[in-house]
Amino acid sequence: DAGVTQSPTHLIKTRGQQVTLRCSPISGHKSVSWYQQVLGQGPQFIFQYYEKEERGRGNFPDRFSARQFPNYSSELNVNALLLGDSALYLCASSLGLGSYNEQFFGPGTRLTVL
Amino acid sequence: AQSVTQLDSQVPVFEEAPVELRCNYSSSVSVYLFWYVQYPNQGLQLLLKYLSGSTLVKGINGFEAEFNKSQTSFHLRKPSVHISDTAEYFCAVSDGNGATNKLIFGTGTLLAVQP
């Protein structure tokens, strides 16, 4: 079975631009979460969506937004990019919301902001 | 608020030696605890998890961890490491409230296995 897939793999943008990252969950998984991993640090929670509704938001500015589609895939949008947005963006999917539901992570999208 | 502390940023160890990676957490509610491994240029893979029951948890690749509620610790151990275990290891906590399974991660420990 296919795991969590993310696109693109790598992305280079300049300050002030906007970016859209995409994630396809494991088949049957209804929850998608997004994490930001800055070099040398652990992943930080950005958003969680379940059944197309936002179920959690981390401490990120409004420049970050996301949505989940009827097929449970998801997009993360970041507007007005800053140098500090350079990071590995990880998507994770799970069957449901309870903590007993394992989160499966994709390979990530590496965003570089110049 | 929940938090996770990984006390060692890097742990060098020789092949076939035992290793312990330390993790302490803080939480005012019951927690679920996880260890993930990240190989270079890859995503995160679950090694093991503690949800309830036995405090000694066994995971993949010969790793195990022990949940210690009184010391708020969840240290990861392996009796004999291999070169292939070289990777970044992350401890994480979830509060288990059912409304979300978001994870709070530590800063990671780089396990560097030397021949």
PDB file of C-alpha atoms in Angstrom:
ATOM      1  CA  ASP A   1       0.000   0.000   0.000  1.00  0.00           C
ATOM      2  CA  ALA A   2       1.134   3.518  -0.745  1.00  0.00           C
ATOM      3  CA  GLY A   3       2.194   5.599   2.213  1.00  0.00           C
ATOM      4  CA  VAL A   4       1.687   9.300   2.743  1.00  0.00           C
ATOM      5  CA  THR A   5       2.853  11.222  -0.300  1.00  0.00           C
ATOM      6  CA  GLN A   6       3.860  14.857  -0.481  1.00  0.00           C
ATOM      7  CA  SER A   7       4.638  17.182  -3.342  1.00  0.00           C
ATOM      8  CA  PRO A   8       6.807  18.795  -4.332  1.00  0.00           C
ATOM      9  CA  THR A   9       9.916  17.259  -2.787  1.00  0.00           C
ATOM     10  CA  HIS A  10      11.903  20.463  -2.858  1.00  0.00           C
ATOM     11  CA  LEU A  11      10.917  24.069  -3.410  1.00  0.00           C
ATOM     12  CA  ILE A  12      12.827  27.332  -3.631  1.00  0.00           C
ATOM     13  CA  LYS A  13      10.987  30.628  -3.205  1.00  0.00           C
ATOM     14  CA  THR A  14      11.922  34.232  -2.520  1.00  0.00           C
ATOM     15  CA  ARG A  15      10.760  36.388   0.337  1.00  0.00           C
ATOM     16  CA  GLY A  16       7.238  37.710  -0.053  1.00  0.00           C
ATOM     17  CA  GLN A  17       6.105  34.922  -2.360  1.00  0.00           C
ATOM     18  CA  GLN A  18       3.354  32.422  -1.666  1.00  0.00           C
ATOM     19  CA  VAL A  19       3.669  28.628  -1.644  1.00  0.00           C
ATOM     20  CA  THR A  20       1.293  25.668  -1.705  1.00  0.00           C
ATOM     21  CA  LEU A  21       2.328  22.250  -0.438  1.00  0.00           C
ATOM     22  CA  ARG A  22       0.291  19.128  -1.086  1.00  0.00           C
ATOM     23  CA  CYS A  23      -0.303  15.918   0.822  1.00  0.00           C
ATOM     24  CA  SER A  24      -2.130  12.690   0.029  1.00  0.00           C
ATOM     25  CA  PRO A  25      -2.925  10.528   3.047  1.00  0.00           C
ATOM     26  CA  ILE A  26      -2.891   6.768   3.271  1.00  0.00           C
ATOM     27  CA  SER A  27      -6.045   5.313   1.779  1.00  0.00           C
ATOM     28  CA  GLY A  28      -8.772   5.187   4.431  1.00  0.00           C
ATOM     29  CA  HIS A  29      -7.180   7.805   6.664  1.00  0.00           C
ATOM     30  CA  LYS A  30      -9.455  10.745   7.362  1.00  0.00           C
ATOM     31  CA  SER A  31      -7.113  12.932   9.390  1.00  0.00           C
ATOM     32  CA  VAL A  32      -4.190  14.960   8.079  1.00  0.00           C
ATOM     33  CA  SER A  33      -1.761  16.965  10.192  1.00  0.00           C
ATOM     34  CA  TRP A  34       0.974  19.383   9.158  1.00  0.00           C
ATOM     35  CA  TYR A  35       4.260  19.950  10.989  1.00  0.00           C
ATOM     36  CA  GLN A  36       7.159  22.346  10.415  1.00  0.00           C
ATOM     37  CA  GLN A  37      10.669  21.076  11.132  1.00  0.00           C
ATOM     38  CA  VAL A  38      13.331  23.753  11.174  1.00  0.00           C
ATOM     39  CA  LEU A  39      16.885  22.489  10.785  1.00  0.00           C
ATOM     40  CA  GLY A  40      18.202  21.126  14.071  1.00  0.00           C
ATOM     41  CA  GLN A  41      14.837  21.104  15.817  1.00  0.00           C
ATOM     42  CA  GLY A  42      11.923  18.781  16.351  1.00  0.00           C
ATOM     43  CA  PRO A  43       8.751  19.042  14.270  1.00  0.00           C
ATOM     44  CA  GLN A  44       6.236  21.658  15.402  1.00  0.00           C
ATOM     45  CA  PHE A  45       2.495  21.170  14.965  1.00  0.00           C
ATOM     46  CA  ILE A  46       0.817  23.571  12.524  1.00  0.00           C
ATOM     47  CA  PHE A  47      -2.651  22.192  11.717  1.00  0.00           C
ATOM     48  CA  GLN A  48      -4.831  19.124  11.957  1.00  0.00           C
ATOM     49  CA  TYR A  49      -7.832  18.428   9.738  1.00  0.00           C
ATOM     50  CA  TYR A  50     -10.395  15.684  10.149  1.00  0.00           C
ATOM     51  CA  GLU A  51     -13.319  15.128   7.823  1.00  0.00           C
ATOM     52  CA  LYS A  52     -12.490  18.432   6.113  1.00  0.00           C
ATOM     53  CA  GLU A  53     -12.756  20.450   9.318  1.00  0.00           C
ATOM     54  CA  GLU A  54      -9.911  22.101  11.196  1.00  0.00           C
ATOM     55  CA  ARG A  55      -9.497  20.316  14.515  1.00  0.00           C
ATOM     56  CA  GLY A  56      -6.338  21.929  15.796  1.00  0.00           C
ATOM     57  CA  ARG A  57      -4.019  24.831  15.135  1.00  0.00           C
ATOM     58  CA  GLY A  58      -0.542  25.413  16.457  1.00  0.00           C
ATOM     59  CA  ASN A  59       1.142  28.699  17.316  1.00  0.00           C
ATOM     60  CA  PHE A  60       1.701  29.921  13.763  1.00  0.00           C
ATOM     61  CA  PRO A  61       0.766  33.274  12.189  1.00  0.00           C
ATOM     62  CA  ASP A  62      -2.241  33.746   9.950  1.00  0.00           C
ATOM     63  CA  ARG A  63       0.081  33.609   6.936  1.00  0.00           C
ATOM     64  CA  PHE A  64      -0.260  29.842   7.322  1.00  0.00           C
ATOM     65  CA  SER A  65      -3.507  28.260   6.178  1.00  0.00           C
ATOM     66  CA  ALA A  66      -4.641  24.819   5.125  1.00  0.00           C
ATOM     67  CA  ARG A  67      -7.603  22.907   3.840  1.00  0.00           C
ATOM     68  CA  GLN A  68      -8.702  19.325   3.344  1.00  0.00           C
ATOM     69  CA  PHE A  69     -10.548  18.111   0.292  1.00  0.00           C
ATOM     70  CA  PRO A  70     -13.388  15.557  -0.007  1.00  0.00           C
ATOM     71  CA  ASN A  71     -10.847  12.871  -0.941  1.00  0.00           C
ATOM     72  CA  TYR A  72      -8.997  13.716   2.341  1.00  0.00           C
ATOM     73  CA  SER A  73      -5.945  15.126   0.605  1.00  0.00           C
ATOM     74  CA  SER A  74      -4.714  18.423   1.977  1.00  0.00           C
ATOM     75  CA  GLU A  75      -2.926  21.611   1.026  1.00  0.00           C
ATOM     76  CA  LEU A  76      -0.842  23.887   3.200  1.00  0.00           C
ATOM     77  CA  ASN A  77      -0.515  27.484   2.049  1.00  0.00           C
ATOM     78  CA  VAL A  78       2.010  29.986   3.290  1.00  0.00           C
ATOM     79  CA  ASN A  79       1.732  33.623   2.219  1.00  0.00           C
ATOM     80  CA  ALA A  80       4.289  36.425   2.372  1.00  0.00           C
ATOM     81  CA  LEU A  81       7.186  34.060   2.874  1.00  0.00           C
ATOM     82  CA  LEU A  82       9.920  34.968   5.322  1.00  0.00           C
ATOM     83  CA  LEU A  83      13.440  33.601   5.513  1.00  0.00           C
ATOM     84  CA  GLY A  84      12.432  31.889   8.752  1.00  0.00           C
ATOM     85  CA  ASP A  85       9.849  29.801   6.908  1.00  0.00           C
ATOM     86  CA  SER A  86      12.667  27.736   5.429  1.00  0.00           C
ATOM     87  CA  ALA A  87      12.091  24.254   6.813  1.00  0.00           C
ATOM     88  CA  LEU A  88      11.031  20.696   6.136  1.00  0.00           C
ATOM     89  CA  TYR A  89       7.240  20.532   6.072  1.00  0.00           C
ATOM     90  CA  LEU A  90       5.887  17.164   7.129  1.00  0.00           C
ATOM     91  CA  CYS A  91       2.437  15.794   6.553  1.00  0.00           C
ATOM     92  CA  ALA A  92       1.037  12.982   8.676  1.00  0.00           C
ATOM     93  CA  SER A  93      -2.156  10.998   8.306  1.00  0.00           C
ATOM     94  CA  SER A  94      -4.128   8.854  10.738  1.00  0.00           C
ATOM     95  CA  LEU A  95      -7.402   6.968  10.802  1.00  0.00           C
ATOM     96  CA  GLY A  96      -8.917   9.245  13.420  1.00  0.00           C
ATOM     97  CA  LEU A  97      -8.242  11.789  16.108  1.00  0.00           C
ATOM     98  CA  GLY A  98      -7.600   9.759  19.247  1.00  0.00           C
ATOM     99  CA  SER A  99      -4.004   9.468  20.360  1.00  0.00           C
ATOM    100  CA  TYR A 100      -4.149   5.695  19.962  1.00  0.00           C
ATOM    101  CA  ASN A 101      -4.360   6.367  16.216  1.00  0.00           C
ATOM    102  CA  GLU A 102      -0.816   6.198  14.918  1.00  0.00           C
ATOM    103  CA  GLN A 103       0.302   9.080  12.749  1.00  0.00           C
ATOM    104  CA  PHE A 104       2.112   8.051   9.574  1.00  0.00           C
ATOM    105  CA  PHE A 105       4.489  10.648   8.186  1.00  0.00           C
ATOM    106  CA  GLY A 106       5.329  11.472   4.603  1.00  0.00           C
ATOM    107  CA  PRO A 107       8.875  12.214   3.375  1.00  0.00           C
ATOM    108  CA  GLY A 108       8.314  15.963   3.614  1.00  0.00           C
ATOM    109  CA  THR A 109       8.694  18.993   1.382  1.00  0.00           C
ATOM    110  CA  ARG A 110      11.872  20.976   1.876  1.00  0.00           C
ATOM    111  CA  LEU A 111      11.153  24.683   1.419  1.00  0.00           C
ATOM    112  CA  THR A 112      14.006  27.119   0.994  1.00  0.00           C
ATOM    113  CA  VAL A 113      13.212  30.840   1.131  1.00  0.00           C
ATOM    114  CA  LEU A 114      15.873  33.141  -0.328  1.00  0.00           C
TER     115      LEU A 114
ATOM    116  CA  ALA B   1       1.064  22.842  28.757  1.00  0.00           C
ATOM    117  CA  GLN B   2       2.852  19.756  27.625  1.00  0.00           C
ATOM    118  CA  SER B   3       6.553  19.685  26.811  1.00  0.00           C
ATOM    119  CA  VAL B   4       9.277  17.180  26.036  1.00  0.00           C
ATOM    120  CA  THR B   5      12.945  17.471  26.936  1.00  0.00           C
ATOM    121  CA  GLN B   6      15.617  15.409  25.256  1.00  0.00           C
ATOM    122  CA  LEU B   7      18.682  15.984  27.355  1.00  0.00           C
ATOM    123  CA  ASP B   8      21.301  14.932  24.826  1.00  0.00           C
ATOM    124  CA  SER B   9      21.579  16.560  21.415  1.00  0.00           C
ATOM    125  CA  GLN B  10      24.097  13.952  20.257  1.00  0.00           C
ATOM    126  CA  VAL B  11      25.089  10.517  21.528  1.00  0.00           C
ATOM    127  CA  PRO B  12      28.209   8.898  20.042  1.00  0.00           C
ATOM    128  CA  VAL B  13      28.506   5.156  20.586  1.00  0.00           C
ATOM    129  CA  PHE B  14      30.553   2.303  19.185  1.00  0.00           C
ATOM    130  CA  GLU B  15      28.919  -0.461  17.188  1.00  0.00           C
ATOM    131  CA  GLU B  16      27.569  -3.342  19.300  1.00  0.00           C
ATOM    132  CA  ALA B  17      27.593  -1.202  22.460  1.00  0.00           C
ATOM    133  CA  PRO B  18      24.382  -0.507  24.411  1.00  0.00           C
ATOM    134  CA  VAL B  19      22.742   2.910  24.222  1.00  0.00           C
ATOM    135  CA  GLU B  20      20.165   4.927  26.138  1.00  0.00           C
ATOM    136  CA  LEU B  21      18.526   8.066  24.763  1.00  0.00           C
ATOM    137  CA  ARG B  22      16.884  10.150  27.460  1.00  0.00           C
ATOM    138  CA  CYS B  23      13.457  11.776  27.341  1.00  0.00           C
ATOM    139  CA  ASN B  24      11.552  13.635  30.044  1.00  0.00           C
ATOM    140  CA  TYR B  25       8.090  15.072  29.675  1.00  0.00           C
ATOM    141  CA  SER B  26       5.826  17.412  31.554  1.00  0.00           C
ATOM    142  CA  SER B  27       2.070  17.254  31.491  1.00  0.00           C
ATOM    143  CA  SER B  28      -0.793  17.895  33.851  1.00  0.00           C
ATOM    144  CA  VAL B  29      -2.914  15.164  32.314  1.00  0.00           C
ATOM    145  CA  SER B  30      -2.421  11.572  31.312  1.00  0.00           C
ATOM    146  CA  VAL B  31      -0.206  11.233  28.297  1.00  0.00           C
ATOM    147  CA  TYR B  32       0.658   8.971  25.457  1.00  0.00           C
ATOM    148  CA  LEU B  33       4.357   8.772  24.638  1.00  0.00           C
ATOM    149  CA  PHE B  34       6.161   7.987  21.400  1.00  0.00           C
ATOM    150  CA  TRP B  35       9.627   7.566  19.954  1.00  0.00           C
ATOM    151  CA  TYR B  36      10.186   8.317  16.264  1.00  0.00           C
ATOM    152  CA  VAL B  37      13.299   7.843  14.140  1.00  0.00           C
ATOM    153  CA  GLN B  38      14.294  10.042  11.210  1.00  0.00           C
ATOM    154  CA  TYR B  39      16.918   8.860   8.764  1.00  0.00           C
ATOM    155  CA  PRO B  40      18.678  11.503   6.626  1.00  0.00           C
ATOM    156  CA  ASN B  41      16.387  13.181   4.102  1.00  0.00           C
ATOM    157  CA  GLN B  42      13.415  11.099   5.171  1.00  0.00           C
ATOM    158  CA  GLY B  43      10.217  11.510   7.170  1.00  0.00           C
ATOM    159  CA  LEU B  44       9.536  10.134  10.619  1.00  0.00           C
ATOM    160  CA  GLN B  45       9.007   6.467  11.401  1.00  0.00           C
ATOM    161  CA  LEU B  46       7.366   5.250  14.606  1.00  0.00           C
ATOM    162  CA  LEU B  47       9.691   3.113  16.740  1.00  0.00           C
ATOM    163  CA  LEU B  48       7.362   2.445  19.665  1.00  0.00           C
ATOM    164  CA  LYS B  49       4.586   3.931  21.742  1.00  0.00           C
ATOM    165  CA  TYR B  50       3.219   3.844  25.268  1.00  0.00           C
ATOM    166  CA  LEU B  51      -0.554   4.159  25.555  1.00  0.00           C
ATOM    167  CA  SER B  52      -1.308   2.205  28.726  1.00  0.00           C
ATOM    168  CA  GLY B  53      -0.554  -1.088  30.444  1.00  0.00           C
ATOM    169  CA  SER B  54       2.964  -2.471  30.817  1.00  0.00           C
ATOM    170  CA  THR B  55       5.511   0.251  31.401  1.00  0.00           C
ATOM    171  CA  LEU B  56       8.127  -1.600  29.336  1.00  0.00           C
ATOM    172  CA  VAL B  57       7.394  -1.152  25.670  1.00  0.00           C
ATOM    173  CA  LYS B  58       9.118  -3.010  22.878  1.00  0.00           C
ATOM    174  CA  GLY B  59       9.400  -1.560  19.410  1.00  0.00           C
ATOM    175  CA  ILE B  60      10.933  -2.219  16.034  1.00  0.00           C
ATOM    176  CA  ASN B  61      14.617  -2.774  15.283  1.00  0.00           C
ATOM    177  CA  GLY B  62      15.329  -4.097  18.799  1.00  0.00           C
ATOM    178  CA  PHE B  63      14.506  -0.850  20.619  1.00  0.00           C
ATOM    179  CA  GLU B  64      12.587  -0.670  23.894  1.00  0.00           C
ATOM    180  CA  ALA B  65      11.529   2.089  26.265  1.00  0.00           C
ATOM    181  CA  GLU B  66      10.331   2.279  29.840  1.00  0.00           C
ATOM    182  CA  PHE B  67       7.615   4.621  31.029  1.00  0.00           C
ATOM    183  CA  ASN B  68       8.352   5.986  34.513  1.00  0.00           C
ATOM    184  CA  LYS B  69       5.500   8.104  35.783  1.00  0.00           C
ATOM    185  CA  SER B  70       7.186   9.184  39.015  1.00  0.00           C
ATOM    186  CA  GLN B  71      10.230  10.446  37.133  1.00  0.00           C
ATOM    187  CA  THR B  72       8.192  11.614  34.129  1.00  0.00           C
ATOM    188  CA  SER B  73      10.628   9.831  31.851  1.00  0.00           C
ATOM    189  CA  PHE B  74      10.434   7.625  28.774  1.00  0.00           C
ATOM    190  CA  HIS B  75      14.012   6.646  27.958  1.00  0.00           C
ATOM    191  CA  LEU B  76      14.830   4.654  24.817  1.00  0.00           C
ATOM    192  CA  ARG B  77      17.288   1.769  24.986  1.00  0.00           C
ATOM    193  CA  LYS B  78      18.954  -0.757  22.719  1.00  0.00           C
ATOM    194  CA  PRO B  79      21.320  -3.433  24.034  1.00  0.00           C
ATOM    195  CA  SER B  80      23.527  -3.538  20.941  1.00  0.00           C
ATOM    196  CA  VAL B  81      23.531  -0.890  18.207  1.00  0.00           C
ATOM    197  CA  HIS B  82      24.430  -1.203  14.547  1.00  0.00           C
ATOM    198  CA  ILE B  83      25.851   1.278  12.085  1.00  0.00           C
ATOM    199  CA  SER B  84      22.423   1.374  10.465  1.00  0.00           C
ATOM    200  CA  ASP B  85      20.921   2.814  13.678  1.00  0.00           C
ATOM    201  CA  THR B  86      22.654   6.134  12.971  1.00  0.00           C
ATOM    202  CA  ALA B  87      19.770   8.604  12.753  1.00  0.00           C
ATOM    203  CA  GLU B  88      17.909  11.364  14.585  1.00  0.00           C
ATOM    204  CA  TYR B  89      15.567  10.145  17.322  1.00  0.00           C
ATOM    205  CA  PHE B  90      12.600  12.173  18.540  1.00  0.00           C
ATOM    206  CA  CYS B  91      10.545  11.688  21.679  1.00  0.00           C
ATOM    207  CA  ALA B  92       6.963  12.953  21.483  1.00  0.00           C
ATOM    208  CA  VAL B  93       3.910  13.289  23.699  1.00  0.00           C
ATOM    209  CA  SER B  94       0.186  13.491  23.027  1.00  0.00           C
ATOM    210  CA  ASP B  95      -2.341  14.365  25.668  1.00  0.00           C
ATOM    211  CA  GLY B  96      -4.814  11.717  24.649  1.00  0.00           C
ATOM    212  CA  ASN B  97      -7.897  13.872  25.057  1.00  0.00           C
ATOM    213  CA  GLY B  98      -9.505  12.409  21.965  1.00  0.00           C
ATOM    214  CA  ALA B  99     -10.106  15.756  20.315  1.00  0.00           C
ATOM    215  CA  THR B 100      -6.753  15.714  18.556  1.00  0.00           C
ATOM    216  CA  ASN B 101      -3.767  13.425  18.302  1.00  0.00           C
ATOM    217  CA  LYS B 102      -1.281  16.225  17.682  1.00  0.00           C
ATOM    218  CA  LEU B 103       2.229  15.461  18.802  1.00  0.00           C
ATOM    219  CA  ILE B 104       4.585  17.638  20.837  1.00  0.00           C
ATOM    220  CA  PHE B 105       8.156  16.733  19.946  1.00  0.00           C
ATOM    221  CA  GLY B 106      11.471  17.130  21.700  1.00  0.00           C
ATOM    222  CA  THR B 107      14.446  18.685  19.949  1.00  0.00           C
ATOM    223  CA  GLY B 108      15.862  15.312  18.963  1.00  0.00           C
ATOM    224  CA  THR B 109      18.963  13.251  19.713  1.00  0.00           C
ATOM    225  CA  LEU B 110      21.428  12.327  17.010  1.00  0.00           C
ATOM    226  CA  LEU B 111      22.635   8.775  17.546  1.00  0.00           C
ATOM    227  CA  ALA B 112      26.040   8.460  15.881  1.00  0.00           C
ATOM    228  CA  VAL B 113      27.208   4.848  15.730  1.00  0.00           C
ATOM    229  CA  GLN B 114      30.914   4.446  15.040  1.00  0.00           C
ATOM    230  CA  PRO B 115      32.639   1.270  13.824  1.00  0.00           C
TER     231      PRO B 115
END
